[in-house]
């Protein structure tokens, strides 16, 4: 669980970082930025801020914003609705991330991208400047993500 | 057909507009920007500059760059490979476009987006500032696009 104040601050941070990367948001979008602490209550350390542009039954596009050093913990996207699991491409817009996919480790900076196959364990962590990452993918069902840490709860709770 | 000089200038313009919108490209990407004149030989009037980030058998992401007043002519994306036609979301990053979809006409500015259903006639034209538009979609097969103007050839020829 995160506090209302943490939630507000994380939304403000994400909107500010997106703006600095030249990404224009509507007020409704800024207010709809999802703040995920994965149920661990250590948002700045393990968490993610997410703006979903579109998510149809075929494709999805999001912006991901990370605090400096913030980690999106190891998970995979299993098959659903008769489709292979979600396949996704991360493209760094600003800052940098380290990305672990299966046994590979990559460092991505602005203008660099990588595609993660379906149902493959991966995690990523922002560098000291934080990160803005565009995610292009097949249809997204975050609620079905399988995390390695059994303590993780994907659905955010703000209290 | 367009000349080598027109092609080079259109790539330069597109890379410059993307940069001004905060979008970082690799040198390889800048050199791979597609310049489409649709076989009409009037690029500044009817044409499109395209950077494809990723195009798998499931999803696609591109940036579209338009000169001031440049028109992407009416077309639709028919079914292929047993799938519904391409479904696509346009999100304006910079400048503005007028978008015609079926009987609807919309004006989109920075931070505004619209999703075009499969196999639906549409066209779009940049305003006086030109436009940078992100396109998120299902898998893309530009070579299968059906244009209303029978004179149009989708595959670019540079001579």
Short mmCIF file of N, CA, C and O in Angstrom, two decimals, chain A residues 21-26 29 53-54 56-59 61 63 83-89 91 93 110-113 115 118 136-138, chain B residues 21-26 29 53-54 56-59 61 63 83-89 91 93 110-113 115 118 136-138:
data_model
loop_
_atom_site.label_atom_id
_atom_site.label_comp_id
_atom_site.label_asym_id
_atom_site.label_seq_id
_atom_site.Cartn_x
_atom_site.Cartn_y
_atom_site.Cartn_z
N UNK A 21 10.40 15.25 -21.44
CA UNK A 21 10.78 14.45 -22.61
C UNK A 21 10.01 14.88 -23.85
O UNK A 21 10.09 14.23 -24.90
N UNK A 22 9.25 15.97 -23.75
CA UNK A 22 8.54 16.51 -24.91
C UNK A 22 7.20 15.86 -25.16
O UNK A 22 6.58 16.09 -26.20
N UNK A 23 6.73 15.06 -24.19
CA UNK A 23 5.47 14.32 -24.37
C UNK A 23 4.33 15.12 -23.76
O UNK A 23 4.31 15.39 -22.56
N UNK A 24 3.38 15.51 -24.61
CA UNK A 24 2.25 16.34 -24.17
C UNK A 24 1.12 15.41 -23.69
O UNK A 24 0.74 14.47 -24.40
N UNK A 25 0.59 15.67 -22.50
CA UNK A 25 -0.53 14.91 -21.95
C UNK A 25 -1.74 15.82 -21.77
O UNK A 25 -1.59 17.01 -21.50
N UNK A 26 -2.92 15.24 -21.86
CA UNK A 26 -4.11 15.98 -21.43
C UNK A 26 -4.17 15.94 -19.90
O UNK A 26 -3.53 15.10 -19.26
N UNK A 29 -5.30 12.59 -18.73
CA UNK A 29 -4.25 11.56 -18.76
C UNK A 29 -3.32 11.70 -17.55
O UNK A 29 -2.97 10.69 -16.92
N UNK A 53 -1.87 4.74 -23.22
CA UNK A 53 -2.49 5.52 -24.30
C UNK A 53 -3.67 4.77 -24.90
O UNK A 53 -4.71 5.35 -25.18
N UNK A 54 -3.45 3.47 -25.16
CA UNK A 54 -4.49 2.68 -25.81
C UNK A 54 -4.20 1.21 -25.50
O UNK A 54 -3.03 0.80 -25.42
N UNK A 56 -6.23 -2.15 -26.87
CA UNK A 56 -7.35 -2.84 -27.53
C UNK A 56 -7.16 -4.35 -27.34
O UNK A 56 -6.23 -4.78 -26.64
N UNK A 57 -7.98 -5.16 -27.96
CA UNK A 57 -7.77 -6.62 -27.87
C UNK A 57 -6.63 -7.08 -28.78
O UNK A 57 -6.35 -8.28 -28.86
N UNK A 58 -5.95 -6.11 -29.46
CA UNK A 58 -4.87 -6.48 -30.40
C UNK A 58 -3.53 -5.85 -30.06
O UNK A 58 -2.49 -6.45 -30.30
N UNK A 59 -3.53 -4.61 -29.59
CA UNK A 59 -2.26 -3.92 -29.33
C UNK A 59 -2.42 -2.95 -28.19
O UNK A 59 -3.55 -2.59 -27.79
N UNK A 61 -0.23 0.56 -26.16
CA UNK A 61 0.90 1.50 -26.09
C UNK A 61 0.82 2.23 -24.76
O UNK A 61 -0.26 2.67 -24.34
N UNK A 63 3.36 4.73 -21.76
CA UNK A 63 4.63 5.29 -21.31
C UNK A 63 4.88 4.79 -19.90
O UNK A 63 3.96 4.76 -19.07
N UNK A 83 -4.22 -16.59 -26.90
CA UNK A 83 -3.09 -15.93 -27.56
C UNK A 83 -1.80 -16.25 -26.80
O UNK A 83 -1.83 -16.48 -25.59
N UNK A 84 -0.66 -16.20 -27.53
CA UNK A 84 0.63 -16.22 -26.86
C UNK A 84 0.65 -15.09 -25.82
O UNK A 84 -0.10 -14.12 -25.94
N UNK A 85 1.52 -15.20 -24.83
CA UNK A 85 1.64 -14.11 -23.86
C UNK A 85 1.99 -12.80 -24.54
O UNK A 85 2.41 -12.77 -25.70
N UNK A 86 1.84 -11.73 -23.77
CA UNK A 86 2.16 -10.40 -24.30
C UNK A 86 3.62 -10.30 -24.76
O UNK A 86 4.53 -10.68 -24.02
N UNK A 87 3.80 -9.78 -25.95
CA UNK A 87 5.13 -9.48 -26.51
C UNK A 87 5.28 -7.97 -26.43
O UNK A 87 4.33 -7.24 -26.75
N UNK A 88 6.43 -7.46 -26.00
CA UNK A 88 6.53 -6.02 -25.80
C UNK A 88 7.89 -5.48 -26.20
O UNK A 88 8.90 -6.14 -26.07
N UNK A 89 7.85 -4.25 -26.70
CA UNK A 89 9.06 -3.54 -27.10
C UNK A 89 9.22 -2.34 -26.19
O UNK A 89 8.31 -1.51 -26.09
N UNK A 91 11.25 1.10 -25.57
CA UNK A 91 12.11 2.09 -26.22
C UNK A 91 12.35 3.24 -25.25
O UNK A 91 11.40 3.89 -24.79
N UNK A 93 13.10 6.76 -23.95
CA UNK A 93 12.94 8.15 -24.42
C UNK A 93 13.90 9.09 -23.72
O UNK A 93 14.41 10.04 -24.32
N UNK A 110 18.58 6.67 -24.38
CA UNK A 110 17.61 7.31 -25.28
C UNK A 110 17.80 6.87 -26.74
O UNK A 110 18.93 6.83 -27.24
N UNK A 111 16.72 6.48 -27.39
CA UNK A 111 16.76 6.04 -28.78
C UNK A 111 17.09 4.57 -28.94
O UNK A 111 17.14 4.08 -30.07
N UNK A 112 17.27 3.86 -27.83
CA UNK A 112 17.57 2.43 -27.91
C UNK A 112 16.35 1.63 -27.48
O UNK A 112 15.60 2.06 -26.60
N UNK A 113 16.17 0.47 -28.09
CA UNK A 113 14.97 -0.33 -27.80
C UNK A 113 15.29 -1.82 -27.80
O UNK A 113 16.31 -2.25 -28.34
N UNK A 115 13.02 -5.81 -27.75
CA UNK A 115 11.74 -6.53 -27.74
C UNK A 115 11.86 -7.79 -26.90
O UNK A 115 12.81 -8.56 -27.04
N UNK A 118 7.17 -13.28 -25.65
CA UNK A 118 6.09 -13.65 -24.74
C UNK A 118 6.58 -14.57 -23.62
O UNK A 118 7.50 -15.38 -23.84
N UNK A 136 5.54 -0.55 -26.54
CA UNK A 136 4.64 -0.96 -27.61
C UNK A 136 4.46 -2.46 -27.46
O UNK A 136 5.44 -3.19 -27.28
N UNK A 137 3.23 -2.96 -27.57
CA UNK A 137 3.04 -4.39 -27.30
C UNK A 137 1.78 -4.93 -27.93
O UNK A 137 0.93 -4.18 -28.42
N UNK A 138 1.64 -6.24 -27.86
CA UNK A 138 0.35 -6.87 -28.12
C UNK A 138 -0.57 -6.52 -26.93
O UNK A 138 -0.16 -5.84 -25.99
N UNK B 21 10.69 17.44 -31.44
CA UNK B 21 9.62 16.91 -30.58
C UNK B 21 10.19 16.09 -29.42
O UNK B 21 9.44 15.45 -28.68
N UNK B 22 11.52 16.09 -29.28
CA UNK B 22 12.14 15.40 -28.14
C UNK B 22 12.39 13.92 -28.39
O UNK B 22 12.74 13.18 -27.47
N UNK B 23 12.22 13.48 -29.65
CA UNK B 23 12.35 12.07 -29.97
C UNK B 23 13.77 11.79 -30.46
O UNK B 23 14.21 12.34 -31.47
N UNK B 24 14.49 10.96 -29.72
CA UNK B 24 15.88 10.64 -30.04
C UNK B 24 15.91 9.45 -30.99
O UNK B 24 15.27 8.42 -30.74
N UNK B 25 16.65 9.59 -32.09
CA UNK B 25 16.83 8.51 -33.07
C UNK B 25 18.29 8.09 -33.12
O UNK B 25 19.18 8.91 -32.93
N UNK B 26 18.53 6.84 -33.47
CA UNK B 26 19.89 6.44 -33.82
C UNK B 26 20.16 6.91 -35.26
O UNK B 26 19.24 7.21 -36.02
N UNK B 29 18.42 4.71 -37.70
CA UNK B 29 17.00 5.01 -37.84
C UNK B 29 16.77 6.22 -38.74
O UNK B 29 15.88 6.21 -39.60
N UNK B 53 9.44 1.81 -35.74
CA UNK B 53 10.22 1.33 -34.58
C UNK B 53 10.22 -0.18 -34.51
O UNK B 53 11.23 -0.80 -34.22
N UNK B 54 9.04 -0.76 -34.69
CA UNK B 54 8.90 -2.22 -34.56
C UNK B 54 7.64 -2.63 -35.30
O UNK B 54 6.65 -1.90 -35.31
N UNK B 56 5.97 -6.44 -35.59
CA UNK B 56 5.97 -7.90 -35.44
C UNK B 56 4.71 -8.45 -36.11
O UNK B 56 3.95 -7.70 -36.74
N UNK B 57 4.45 -9.73 -35.97
CA UNK B 57 3.21 -10.28 -36.52
C UNK B 57 2.01 -9.96 -35.65
O UNK B 57 0.90 -10.37 -35.95
N UNK B 58 2.24 -9.15 -34.55
CA UNK B 58 1.15 -8.84 -33.64
C UNK B 58 0.89 -7.34 -33.48
O UNK B 58 -0.24 -6.91 -33.27
N UNK B 59 1.95 -6.55 -33.48
CA UNK B 59 1.78 -5.10 -33.24
C UNK B 59 2.85 -4.32 -33.99
O UNK B 59 3.86 -4.89 -34.43
N UNK B 61 4.65 -0.09 -34.20
CA UNK B 61 4.74 1.30 -33.73
C UNK B 61 5.60 2.08 -34.71
O UNK B 61 6.66 1.60 -35.12
N UNK B 63 6.59 6.40 -36.13
CA UNK B 63 6.36 7.85 -36.11
C UNK B 63 6.08 8.28 -37.55
O UNK B 63 6.76 7.83 -38.48
N UNK B 83 -6.52 -12.29 -40.30
CA UNK B 83 -6.80 -11.28 -39.26
C UNK B 83 -7.67 -10.18 -39.84
O UNK B 83 -7.60 -9.89 -41.03
N UNK B 84 -8.43 -9.52 -38.94
CA UNK B 84 -9.09 -8.28 -39.33
C UNK B 84 -8.04 -7.31 -39.89
O UNK B 84 -6.86 -7.44 -39.57
N UNK B 85 -8.46 -6.35 -40.65
CA UNK B 85 -7.51 -5.35 -41.15
C UNK B 85 -6.81 -4.64 -39.99
O UNK B 85 -7.24 -4.71 -38.84
N UNK B 86 -5.76 -3.94 -40.34
CA UNK B 86 -5.00 -3.19 -39.33
C UNK B 86 -5.87 -2.16 -38.62
O UNK B 86 -6.58 -1.38 -39.27
N UNK B 87 -5.80 -2.18 -37.30
CA UNK B 87 -6.45 -1.18 -36.45
C UNK B 87 -5.34 -0.26 -35.96
O UNK B 87 -4.27 -0.75 -35.59
N UNK B 88 -5.56 1.06 -35.96
CA UNK B 88 -4.44 1.95 -35.62
C UNK B 88 -4.89 3.15 -34.81
O UNK B 88 -6.00 3.65 -34.99
N UNK B 89 -4.01 3.57 -33.93
CA UNK B 89 -4.24 4.75 -33.09
C UNK B 89 -3.23 5.81 -33.47
O UNK B 89 -2.03 5.56 -33.44
N UNK B 91 -1.65 9.39 -32.46
CA UNK B 91 -1.50 10.33 -31.36
C UNK B 91 -0.58 11.45 -31.80
O UNK B 91 0.58 11.20 -32.15
N UNK B 93 1.99 14.31 -31.62
CA UNK B 93 3.09 14.72 -30.73
C UNK B 93 3.39 16.20 -30.87
O UNK B 93 3.72 16.87 -29.89
N UNK B 110 -1.43 18.39 -30.26
CA UNK B 110 -0.53 17.65 -29.38
C UNK B 110 -1.26 17.06 -28.16
O UNK B 110 -2.04 17.75 -27.51
N UNK B 111 -1.02 15.78 -27.90
CA UNK B 111 -1.64 15.10 -26.76
C UNK B 111 -3.02 14.54 -27.08
O UNK B 111 -3.66 13.95 -26.21
N UNK B 112 -3.48 14.72 -28.32
CA UNK B 112 -4.79 14.18 -28.69
C UNK B 112 -4.61 12.97 -29.59
O UNK B 112 -3.68 12.91 -30.39
N UNK B 113 -5.52 12.01 -29.48
CA UNK B 113 -5.38 10.77 -30.24
C UNK B 113 -6.74 10.26 -30.71
O UNK B 113 -7.79 10.65 -30.18
N UNK B 115 -8.50 6.45 -32.58
CA UNK B 115 -8.31 5.08 -33.06
C UNK B 115 -9.20 4.82 -34.27
O UNK B 115 -10.40 5.12 -34.23
N UNK B 118 -10.48 -1.22 -38.20
CA UNK B 118 -9.96 -1.94 -39.37
C UNK B 118 -10.77 -1.64 -40.63
O UNK B 118 -11.98 -1.42 -40.56
N UNK B 136 0.29 3.72 -33.20
CA UNK B 136 0.31 2.44 -32.52
C UNK B 136 -0.74 1.58 -33.22
O UNK B 136 -1.85 2.04 -33.46
N UNK B 137 -0.41 0.31 -33.53
CA UNK B 137 -1.37 -0.47 -34.30
C UNK B 137 -1.16 -1.96 -34.14
O UNK B 137 -0.15 -2.41 -33.56
N UNK B 138 -2.09 -2.72 -34.69
CA UNK B 138 -1.85 -4.14 -34.92
C UNK B 138 -0.82 -4.27 -36.05
O UNK B 138 -0.37 -3.26 -36.61
#
